[in-house]
PDB file of C-alpha atoms and ligand atoms in Angstrom:
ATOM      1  CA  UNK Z   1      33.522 146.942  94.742  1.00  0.00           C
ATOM      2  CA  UNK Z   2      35.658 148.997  92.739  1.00  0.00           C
ATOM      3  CA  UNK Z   3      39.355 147.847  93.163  1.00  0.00           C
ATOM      4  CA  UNK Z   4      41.556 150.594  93.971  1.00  0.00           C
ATOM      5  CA  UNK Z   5      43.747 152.501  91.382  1.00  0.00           C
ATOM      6  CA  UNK Z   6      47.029 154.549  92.279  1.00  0.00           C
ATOM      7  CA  UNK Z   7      49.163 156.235  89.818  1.00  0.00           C
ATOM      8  CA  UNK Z   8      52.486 157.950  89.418  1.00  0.00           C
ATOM      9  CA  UNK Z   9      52.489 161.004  87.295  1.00  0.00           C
ATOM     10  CA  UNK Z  10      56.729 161.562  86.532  1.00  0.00           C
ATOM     11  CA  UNK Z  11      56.394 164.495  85.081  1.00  0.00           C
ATOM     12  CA  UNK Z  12      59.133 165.962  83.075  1.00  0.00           C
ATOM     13  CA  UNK Z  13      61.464 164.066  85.741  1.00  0.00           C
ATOM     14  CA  UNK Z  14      64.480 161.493  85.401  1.00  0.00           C
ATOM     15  CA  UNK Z  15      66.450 161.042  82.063  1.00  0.00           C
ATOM     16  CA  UNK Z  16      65.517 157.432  80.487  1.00  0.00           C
ATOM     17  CA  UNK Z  17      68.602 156.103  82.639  1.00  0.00           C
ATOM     18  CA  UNK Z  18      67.066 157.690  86.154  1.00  0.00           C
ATOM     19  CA  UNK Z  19      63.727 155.727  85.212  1.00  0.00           C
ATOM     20  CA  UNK Z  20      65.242 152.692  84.963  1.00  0.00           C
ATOM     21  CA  UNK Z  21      67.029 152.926  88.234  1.00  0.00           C
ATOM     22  CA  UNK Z  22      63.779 154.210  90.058  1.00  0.00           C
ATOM     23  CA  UNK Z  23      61.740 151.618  88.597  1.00  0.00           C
ATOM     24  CA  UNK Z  24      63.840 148.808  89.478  1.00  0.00           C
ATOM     25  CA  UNK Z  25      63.843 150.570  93.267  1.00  0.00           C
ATOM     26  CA  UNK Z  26      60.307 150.382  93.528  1.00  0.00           C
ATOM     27  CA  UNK Z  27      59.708 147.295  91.404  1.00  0.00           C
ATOM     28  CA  UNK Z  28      59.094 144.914  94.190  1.00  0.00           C
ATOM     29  CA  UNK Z  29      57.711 146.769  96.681  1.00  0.00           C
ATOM     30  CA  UNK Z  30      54.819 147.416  94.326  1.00  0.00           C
ATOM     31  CA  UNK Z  31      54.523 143.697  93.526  1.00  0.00           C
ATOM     32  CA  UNK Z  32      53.850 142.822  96.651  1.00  0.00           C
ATOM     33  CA  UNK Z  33      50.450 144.551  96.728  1.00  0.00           C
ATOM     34  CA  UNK Z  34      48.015 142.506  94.835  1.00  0.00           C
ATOM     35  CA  UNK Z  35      44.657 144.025  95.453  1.00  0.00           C
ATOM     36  CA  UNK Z  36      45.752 147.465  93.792  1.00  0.00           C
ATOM     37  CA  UNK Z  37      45.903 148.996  90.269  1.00  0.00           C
ATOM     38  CA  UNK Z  38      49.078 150.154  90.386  1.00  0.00           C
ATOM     39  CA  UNK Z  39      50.567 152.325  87.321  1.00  0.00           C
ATOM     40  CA  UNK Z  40      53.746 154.497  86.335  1.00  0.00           C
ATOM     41  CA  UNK Z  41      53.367 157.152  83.968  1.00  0.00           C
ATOM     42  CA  UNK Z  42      57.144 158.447  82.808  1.00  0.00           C
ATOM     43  CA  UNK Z  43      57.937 160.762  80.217  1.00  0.00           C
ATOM     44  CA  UNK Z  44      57.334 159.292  76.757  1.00  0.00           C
ATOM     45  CA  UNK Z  45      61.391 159.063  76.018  1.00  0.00           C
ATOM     46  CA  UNK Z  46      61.873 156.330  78.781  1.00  0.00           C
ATOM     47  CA  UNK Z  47      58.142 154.898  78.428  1.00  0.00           C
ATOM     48  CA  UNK Z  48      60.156 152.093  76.031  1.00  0.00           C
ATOM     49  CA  UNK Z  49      62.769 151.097  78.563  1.00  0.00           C
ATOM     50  CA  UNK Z  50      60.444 151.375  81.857  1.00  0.00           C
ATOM     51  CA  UNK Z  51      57.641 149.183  79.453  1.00  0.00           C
ATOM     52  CA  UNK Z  52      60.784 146.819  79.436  1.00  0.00           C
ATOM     53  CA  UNK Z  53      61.448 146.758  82.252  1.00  0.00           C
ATOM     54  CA  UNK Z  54      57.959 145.435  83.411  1.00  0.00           C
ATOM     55  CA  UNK Z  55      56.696 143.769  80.788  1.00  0.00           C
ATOM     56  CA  UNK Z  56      56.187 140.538  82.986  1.00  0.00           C
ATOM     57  CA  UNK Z  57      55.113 142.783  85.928  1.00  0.00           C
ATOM     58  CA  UNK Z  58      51.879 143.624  87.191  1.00  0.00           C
ATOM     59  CA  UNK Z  59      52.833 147.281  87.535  1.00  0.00           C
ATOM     60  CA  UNK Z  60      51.313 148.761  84.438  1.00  0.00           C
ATOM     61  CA  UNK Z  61      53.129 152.030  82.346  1.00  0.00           C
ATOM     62  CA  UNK Z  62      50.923 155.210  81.502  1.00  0.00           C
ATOM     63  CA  UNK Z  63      51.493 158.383  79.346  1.00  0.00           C
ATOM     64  CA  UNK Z  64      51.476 161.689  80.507  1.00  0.00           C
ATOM     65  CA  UNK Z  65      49.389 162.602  77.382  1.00  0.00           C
ATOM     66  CA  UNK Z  66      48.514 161.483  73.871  1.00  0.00           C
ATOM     67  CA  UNK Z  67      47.872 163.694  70.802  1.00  0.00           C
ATOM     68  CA  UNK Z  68      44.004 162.932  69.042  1.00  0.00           C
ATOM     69  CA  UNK Z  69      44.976 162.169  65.572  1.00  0.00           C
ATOM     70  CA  UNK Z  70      46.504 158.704  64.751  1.00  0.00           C
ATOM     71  CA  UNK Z  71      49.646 160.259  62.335  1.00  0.00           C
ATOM     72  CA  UNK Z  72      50.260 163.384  60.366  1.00  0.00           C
ATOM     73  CA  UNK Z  73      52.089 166.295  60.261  1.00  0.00           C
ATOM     74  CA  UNK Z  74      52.063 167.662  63.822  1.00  0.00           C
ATOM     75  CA  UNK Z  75      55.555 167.598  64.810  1.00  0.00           C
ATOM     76  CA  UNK Z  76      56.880 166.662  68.480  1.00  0.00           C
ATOM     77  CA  UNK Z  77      53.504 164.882  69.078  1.00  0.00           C
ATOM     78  CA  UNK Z  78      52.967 161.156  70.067  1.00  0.00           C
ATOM     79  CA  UNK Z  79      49.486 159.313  68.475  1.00  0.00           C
ATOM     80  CA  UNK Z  80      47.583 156.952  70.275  1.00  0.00           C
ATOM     81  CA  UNK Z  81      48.331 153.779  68.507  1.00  0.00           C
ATOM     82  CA  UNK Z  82      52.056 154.736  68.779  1.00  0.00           C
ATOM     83  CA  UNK Z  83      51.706 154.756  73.032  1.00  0.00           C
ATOM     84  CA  UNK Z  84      50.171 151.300  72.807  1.00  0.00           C
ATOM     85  CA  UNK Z  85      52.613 149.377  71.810  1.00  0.00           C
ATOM     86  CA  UNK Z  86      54.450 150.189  74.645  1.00  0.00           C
ATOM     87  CA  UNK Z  87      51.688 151.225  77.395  1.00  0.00           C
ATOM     88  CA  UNK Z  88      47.908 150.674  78.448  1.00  0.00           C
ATOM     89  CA  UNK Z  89      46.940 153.771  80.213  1.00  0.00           C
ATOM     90  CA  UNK Z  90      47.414 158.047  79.460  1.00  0.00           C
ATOM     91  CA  UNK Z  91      46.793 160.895  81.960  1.00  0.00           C
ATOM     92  CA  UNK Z  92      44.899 163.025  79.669  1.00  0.00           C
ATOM     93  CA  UNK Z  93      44.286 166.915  80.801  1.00  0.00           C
ATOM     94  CA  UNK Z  94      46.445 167.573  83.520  1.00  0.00           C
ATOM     95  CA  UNK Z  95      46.539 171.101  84.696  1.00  0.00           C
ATOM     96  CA  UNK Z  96      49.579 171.343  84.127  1.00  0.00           C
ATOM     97  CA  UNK Z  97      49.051 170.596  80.248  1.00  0.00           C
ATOM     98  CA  UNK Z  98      45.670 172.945  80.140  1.00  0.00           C
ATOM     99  CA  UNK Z  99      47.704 175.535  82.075  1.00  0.00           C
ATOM    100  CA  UNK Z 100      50.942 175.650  80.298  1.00  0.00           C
ATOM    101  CA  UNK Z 101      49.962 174.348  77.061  1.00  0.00           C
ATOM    102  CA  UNK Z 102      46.938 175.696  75.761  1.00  0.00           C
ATOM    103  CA  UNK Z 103      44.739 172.548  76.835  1.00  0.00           C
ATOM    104  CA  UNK Z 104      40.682 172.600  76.436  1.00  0.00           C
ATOM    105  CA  UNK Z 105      37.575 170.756  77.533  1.00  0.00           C
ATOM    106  CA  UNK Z 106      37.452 170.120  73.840  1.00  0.00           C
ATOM    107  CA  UNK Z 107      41.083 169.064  73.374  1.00  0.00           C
ATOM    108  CA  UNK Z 108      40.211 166.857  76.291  1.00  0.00           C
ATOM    109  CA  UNK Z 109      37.433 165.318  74.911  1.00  0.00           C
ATOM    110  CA  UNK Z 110      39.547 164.755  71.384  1.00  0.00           C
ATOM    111  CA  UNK Z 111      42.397 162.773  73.085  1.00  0.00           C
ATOM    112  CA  UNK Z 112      39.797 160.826  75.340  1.00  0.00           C
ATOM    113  CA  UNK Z 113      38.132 159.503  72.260  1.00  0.00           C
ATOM    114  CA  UNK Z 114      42.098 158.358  70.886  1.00  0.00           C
ATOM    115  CA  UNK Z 115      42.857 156.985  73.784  1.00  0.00           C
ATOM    116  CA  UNK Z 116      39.475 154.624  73.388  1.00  0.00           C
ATOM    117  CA  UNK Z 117      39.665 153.564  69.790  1.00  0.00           C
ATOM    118  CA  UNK Z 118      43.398 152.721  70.499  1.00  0.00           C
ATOM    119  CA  UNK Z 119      42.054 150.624  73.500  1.00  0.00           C
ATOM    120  CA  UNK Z 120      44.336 152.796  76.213  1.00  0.00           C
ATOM    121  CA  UNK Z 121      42.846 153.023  80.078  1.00  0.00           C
ATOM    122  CA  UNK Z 122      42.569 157.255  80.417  1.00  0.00           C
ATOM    123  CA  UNK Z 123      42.816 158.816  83.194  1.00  0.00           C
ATOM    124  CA  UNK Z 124      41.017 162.287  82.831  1.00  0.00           C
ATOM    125  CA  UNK Z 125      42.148 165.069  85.117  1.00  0.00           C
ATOM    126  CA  UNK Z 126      39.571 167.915  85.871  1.00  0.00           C
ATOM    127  CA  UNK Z 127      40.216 170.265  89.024  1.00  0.00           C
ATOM    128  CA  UNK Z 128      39.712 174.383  89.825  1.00  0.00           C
ATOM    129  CA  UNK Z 129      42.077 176.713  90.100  1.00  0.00           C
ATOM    130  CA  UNK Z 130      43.258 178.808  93.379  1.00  0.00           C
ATOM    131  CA  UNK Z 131      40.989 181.713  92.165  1.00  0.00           C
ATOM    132  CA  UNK Z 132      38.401 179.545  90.652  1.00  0.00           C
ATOM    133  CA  UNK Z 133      38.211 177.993  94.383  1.00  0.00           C
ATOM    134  CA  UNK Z 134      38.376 181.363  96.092  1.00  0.00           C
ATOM    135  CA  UNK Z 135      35.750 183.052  94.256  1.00  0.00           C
ATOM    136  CA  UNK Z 136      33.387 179.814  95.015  1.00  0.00           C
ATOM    137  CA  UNK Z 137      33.328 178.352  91.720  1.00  0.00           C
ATOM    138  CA  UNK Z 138      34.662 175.022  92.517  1.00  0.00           C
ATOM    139  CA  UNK Z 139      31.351 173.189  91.499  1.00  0.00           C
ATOM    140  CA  UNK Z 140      30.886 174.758  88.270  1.00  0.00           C
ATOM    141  CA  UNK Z 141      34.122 174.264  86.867  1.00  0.00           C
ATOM    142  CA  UNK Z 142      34.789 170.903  87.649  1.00  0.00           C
ATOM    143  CA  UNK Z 143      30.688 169.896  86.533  1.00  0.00           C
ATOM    144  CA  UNK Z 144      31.444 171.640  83.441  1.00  0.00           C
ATOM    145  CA  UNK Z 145      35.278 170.268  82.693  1.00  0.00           C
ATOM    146  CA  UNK Z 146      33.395 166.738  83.097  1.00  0.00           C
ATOM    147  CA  UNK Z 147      30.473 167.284  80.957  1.00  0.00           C
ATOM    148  CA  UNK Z 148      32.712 168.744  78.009  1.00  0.00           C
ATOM    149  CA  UNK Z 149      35.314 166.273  78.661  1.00  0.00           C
ATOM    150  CA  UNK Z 150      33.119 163.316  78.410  1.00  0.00           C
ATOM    151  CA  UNK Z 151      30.969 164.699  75.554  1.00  0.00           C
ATOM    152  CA  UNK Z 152      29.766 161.709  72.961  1.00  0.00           C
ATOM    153  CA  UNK Z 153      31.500 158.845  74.759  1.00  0.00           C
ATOM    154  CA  UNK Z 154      29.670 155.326  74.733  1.00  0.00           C
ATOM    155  CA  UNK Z 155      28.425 154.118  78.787  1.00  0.00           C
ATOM    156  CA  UNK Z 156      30.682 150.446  76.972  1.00  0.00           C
ATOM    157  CA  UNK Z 157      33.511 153.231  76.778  1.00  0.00           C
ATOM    158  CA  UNK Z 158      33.110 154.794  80.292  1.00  0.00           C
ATOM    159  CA  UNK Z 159      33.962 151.480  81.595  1.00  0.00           C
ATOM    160  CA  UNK Z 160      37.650 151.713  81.431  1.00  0.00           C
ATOM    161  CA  UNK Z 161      37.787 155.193  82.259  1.00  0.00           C
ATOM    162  CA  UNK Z 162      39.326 156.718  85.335  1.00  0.00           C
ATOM    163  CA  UNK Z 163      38.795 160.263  86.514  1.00  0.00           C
ATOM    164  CA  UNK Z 164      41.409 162.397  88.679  1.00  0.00           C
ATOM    165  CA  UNK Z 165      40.497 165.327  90.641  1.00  0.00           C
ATOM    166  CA  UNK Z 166      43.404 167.224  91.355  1.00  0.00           C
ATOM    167  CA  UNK Z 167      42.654 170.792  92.417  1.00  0.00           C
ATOM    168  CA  UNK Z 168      45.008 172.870  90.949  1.00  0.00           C
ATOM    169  CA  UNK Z 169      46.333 174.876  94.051  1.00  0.00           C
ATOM    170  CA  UNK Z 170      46.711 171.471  95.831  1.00  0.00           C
ATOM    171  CA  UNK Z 171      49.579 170.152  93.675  1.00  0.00           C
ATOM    172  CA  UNK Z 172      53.219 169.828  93.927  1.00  0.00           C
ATOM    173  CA  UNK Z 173      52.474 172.576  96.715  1.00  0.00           C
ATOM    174  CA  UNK Z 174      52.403 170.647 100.140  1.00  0.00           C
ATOM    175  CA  UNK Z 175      49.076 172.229 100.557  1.00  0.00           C
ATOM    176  CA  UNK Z 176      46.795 169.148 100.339  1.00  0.00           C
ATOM    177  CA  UNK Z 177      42.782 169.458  99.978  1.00  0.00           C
ATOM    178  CA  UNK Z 178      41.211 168.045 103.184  1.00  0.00           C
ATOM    179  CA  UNK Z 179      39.749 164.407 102.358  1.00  0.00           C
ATOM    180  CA  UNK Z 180      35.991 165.557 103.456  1.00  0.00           C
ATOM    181  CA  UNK Z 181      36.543 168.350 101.145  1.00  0.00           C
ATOM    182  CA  UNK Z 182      37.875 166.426  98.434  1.00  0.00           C
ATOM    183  CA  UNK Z 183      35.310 163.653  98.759  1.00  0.00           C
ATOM    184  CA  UNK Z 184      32.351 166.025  98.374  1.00  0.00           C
ATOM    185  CA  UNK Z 185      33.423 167.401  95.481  1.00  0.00           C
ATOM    186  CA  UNK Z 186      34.448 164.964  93.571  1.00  0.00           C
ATOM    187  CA  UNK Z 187      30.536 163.406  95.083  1.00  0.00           C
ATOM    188  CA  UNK Z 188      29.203 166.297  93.146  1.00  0.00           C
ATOM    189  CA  UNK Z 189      31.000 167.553  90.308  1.00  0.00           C
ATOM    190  CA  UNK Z 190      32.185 164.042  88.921  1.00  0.00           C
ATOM    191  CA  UNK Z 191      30.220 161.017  90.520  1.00  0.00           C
ATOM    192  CA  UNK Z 192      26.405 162.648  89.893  1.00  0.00           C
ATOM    193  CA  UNK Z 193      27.356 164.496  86.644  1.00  0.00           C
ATOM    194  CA  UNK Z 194      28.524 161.092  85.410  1.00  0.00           C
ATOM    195  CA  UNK Z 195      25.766 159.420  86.759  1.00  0.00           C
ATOM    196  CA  UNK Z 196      22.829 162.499  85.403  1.00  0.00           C
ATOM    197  CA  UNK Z 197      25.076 161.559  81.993  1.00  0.00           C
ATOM    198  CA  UNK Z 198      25.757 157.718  81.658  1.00  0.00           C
ATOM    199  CA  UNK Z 199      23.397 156.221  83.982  1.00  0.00           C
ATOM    200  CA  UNK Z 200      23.817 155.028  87.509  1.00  0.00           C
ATOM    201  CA  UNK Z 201      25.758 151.812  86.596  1.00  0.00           C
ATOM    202  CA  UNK Z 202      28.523 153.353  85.069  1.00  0.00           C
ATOM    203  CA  UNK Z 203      28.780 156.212  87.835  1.00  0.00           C
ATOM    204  CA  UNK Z 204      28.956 153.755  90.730  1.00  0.00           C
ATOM    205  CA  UNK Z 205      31.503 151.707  89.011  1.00  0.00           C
ATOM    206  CA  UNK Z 206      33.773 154.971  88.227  1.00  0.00           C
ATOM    207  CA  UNK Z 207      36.835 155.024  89.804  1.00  0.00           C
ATOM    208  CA  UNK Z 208      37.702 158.383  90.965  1.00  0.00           C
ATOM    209  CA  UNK Z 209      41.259 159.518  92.252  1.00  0.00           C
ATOM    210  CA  UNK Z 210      42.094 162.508  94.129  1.00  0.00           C
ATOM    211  CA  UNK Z 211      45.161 164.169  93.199  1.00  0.00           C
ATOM    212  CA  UNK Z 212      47.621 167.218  95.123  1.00  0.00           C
ATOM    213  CA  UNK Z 213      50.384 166.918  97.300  1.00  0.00           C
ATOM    214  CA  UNK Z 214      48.948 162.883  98.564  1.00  0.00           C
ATOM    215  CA  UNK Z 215      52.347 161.260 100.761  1.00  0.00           C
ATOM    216  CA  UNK Z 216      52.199 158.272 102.690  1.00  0.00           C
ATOM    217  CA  UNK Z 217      51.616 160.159 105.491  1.00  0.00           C
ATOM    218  CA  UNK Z 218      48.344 161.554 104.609  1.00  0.00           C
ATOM    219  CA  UNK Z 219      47.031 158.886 101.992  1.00  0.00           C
ATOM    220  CA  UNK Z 220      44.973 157.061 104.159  1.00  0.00           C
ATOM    221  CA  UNK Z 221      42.861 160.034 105.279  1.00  0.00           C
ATOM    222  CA  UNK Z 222      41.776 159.983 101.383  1.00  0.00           C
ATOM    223  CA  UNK Z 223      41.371 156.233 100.624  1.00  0.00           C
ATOM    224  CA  UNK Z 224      39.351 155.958 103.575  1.00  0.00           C
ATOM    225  CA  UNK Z 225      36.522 158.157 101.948  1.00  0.00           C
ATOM    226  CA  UNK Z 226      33.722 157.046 100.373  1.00  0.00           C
ATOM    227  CA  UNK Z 227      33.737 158.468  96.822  1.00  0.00           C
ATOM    228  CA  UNK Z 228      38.175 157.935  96.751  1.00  0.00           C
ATOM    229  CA  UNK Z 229      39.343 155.437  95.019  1.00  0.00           C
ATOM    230  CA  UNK Z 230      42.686 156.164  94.314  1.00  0.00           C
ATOM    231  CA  UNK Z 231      45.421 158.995  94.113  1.00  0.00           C
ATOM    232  CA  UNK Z 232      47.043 160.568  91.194  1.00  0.00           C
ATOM    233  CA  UNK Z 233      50.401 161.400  92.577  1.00  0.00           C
ATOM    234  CA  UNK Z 234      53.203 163.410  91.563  1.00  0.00           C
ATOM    235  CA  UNK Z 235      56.442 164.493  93.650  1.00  0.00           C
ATOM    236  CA  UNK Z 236      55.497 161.212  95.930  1.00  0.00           C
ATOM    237  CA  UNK Z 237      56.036 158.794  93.057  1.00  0.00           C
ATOM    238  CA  UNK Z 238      59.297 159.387  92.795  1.00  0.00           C
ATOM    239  CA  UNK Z 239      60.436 157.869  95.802  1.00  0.00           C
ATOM    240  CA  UNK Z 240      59.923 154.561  98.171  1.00  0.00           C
ATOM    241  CA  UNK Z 241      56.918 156.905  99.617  1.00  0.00           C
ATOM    242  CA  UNK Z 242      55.231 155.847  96.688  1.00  0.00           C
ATOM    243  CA  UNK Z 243      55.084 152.192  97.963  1.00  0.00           C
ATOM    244  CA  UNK Z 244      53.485 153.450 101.470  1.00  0.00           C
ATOM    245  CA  UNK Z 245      50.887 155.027  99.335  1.00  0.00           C
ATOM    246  CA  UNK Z 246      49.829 152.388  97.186  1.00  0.00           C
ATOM    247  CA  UNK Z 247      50.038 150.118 100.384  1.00  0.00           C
ATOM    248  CA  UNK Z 248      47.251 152.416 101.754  1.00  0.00           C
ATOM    249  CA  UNK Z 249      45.220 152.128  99.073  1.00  0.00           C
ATOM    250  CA  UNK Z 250      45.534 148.368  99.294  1.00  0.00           C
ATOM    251  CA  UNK Z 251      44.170 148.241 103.252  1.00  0.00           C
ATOM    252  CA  UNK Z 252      41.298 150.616 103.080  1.00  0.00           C
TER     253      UNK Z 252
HETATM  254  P1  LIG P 301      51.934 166.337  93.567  1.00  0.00           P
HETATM  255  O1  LIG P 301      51.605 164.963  94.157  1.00  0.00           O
HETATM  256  O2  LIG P 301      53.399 166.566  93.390  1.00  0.00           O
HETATM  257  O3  LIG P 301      51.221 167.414  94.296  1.00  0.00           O
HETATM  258  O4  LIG P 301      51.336 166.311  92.071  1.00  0.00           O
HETATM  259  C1  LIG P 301      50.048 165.897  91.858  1.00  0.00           C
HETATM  260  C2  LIG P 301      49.855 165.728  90.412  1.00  0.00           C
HETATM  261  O5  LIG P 301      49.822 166.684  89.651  1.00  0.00           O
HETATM  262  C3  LIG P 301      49.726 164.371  89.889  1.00  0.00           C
HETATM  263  O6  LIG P 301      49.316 164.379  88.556  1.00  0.00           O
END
């Protein structure tokens, strides 16, 4: 049984002050649900004061990325070591990141293997574009993102990973993938590839999130597939909705 996993990707939303608030809004409605993973990912500025916030809480604090070199002279970047001390998970290539920022398989696979040695939970995000989808390339891109991506890591390492497919025309758009849809790829371009690569252990333990425009409203039509464990969830997290979603997660 692989216990369900939701998280909230802030983006570059709320000033440190704004987190605080909406953490302490959603605080206890999250508590409440035991059987569920439940993490916040803020911007790294207010990651110290929402980390406060919960240290005694079962809520756990993510960051939206991490940089693949412990220290050095790379200026406006945040190390691996330096997020743990304040957080146990990183969302590590979002699309948004290999869209807008230059962002490879291989830069992918470089702040997956930080993220291990510092002992943080990532959460690798893989997912097609609109074109990639429309021309029908769906299967090879996401395959390929996940065998780059996961290049030289240990099956002992795969263990705390947790993959997010979040197709890229599917997010912060309204225009959600339909769960079937979403289930069968994520069946074939993450759960065999990981299985063809690390054995059949490690792929039936993976837990796998789908990611793109997921509400309370429609989360339940995801959890309740097979191959779903979990959202990724952006605009959502940001409100009480967020609560409704992780509550579905808890009762499928
Ligand atoms: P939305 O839920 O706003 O579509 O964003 C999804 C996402 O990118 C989460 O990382």
């Amino acid at each position: 049984m692989r216990t369900p996993f939701v998280a909230g990707n802030w983006k570059m939303n709320k000033t440190s002050t704004e987190a605080k608030a909406l953490i302490l809004e959603l605080k206890d409605g999250l508590e409440k649900i035991t059987n569920v993973e439940i993490v916040v990912c803020p911007p790294f500025i207010s990651v110290p004061a929402v980390s406060n916030l919960l240290e005694t809480s079962s809520i756990g604090v993510g960051t939206q990325n991490v940089h693949w070199e412990d220290n050095g002279a790379y200026t406006g970047e945040i190390s691996a070591p330096m997020v743990k001390e304040f957080a146990n998970y990183v969302i590590i290539g979002h699309s948004e990141r290999r869209t807008y920022f230059g962002e490879t398989d291989e830069t992918v696979n470089l702040r997956l293997k930080a993220a291990l040695k510092a002992g943080l939970i990532p959460i690798v995000c893989v997912g097609e574009t609109l074109e990639e989808n429309e021309a029908g390339k769906t299967f090879d891109i996401v395959s390929n993102q996940i065998r780059n991506g996961f290049t030289g890591i240990t099956e002992s390492e795969m263990k705390s990973v947790v993959v997010a497919y979040e197709p890229v025309w599917a997010i912060g758009t309204g225009k959600a993938c339909d769960a079937e849809t979403a289930n069968e790829v994520i069946l074939k371009t993450i759960r065999e590839p990981i299985q063809a690569m690390f054995g059949a252990d490690v792929s039936s333990e993976l837990r796998i999130l789908y990611g793109g425009s997921v509400k309370g409203s429609n989360a339940k039509e995801y959890f309740s597939q097979p191959d779903i464990d979990g959202a990724l969830v952006g605009g959502a997290s940001l409100k009480p909705d967020f609560i409704d979603i992780a509550k579905a997660a808890g009762a499928c």
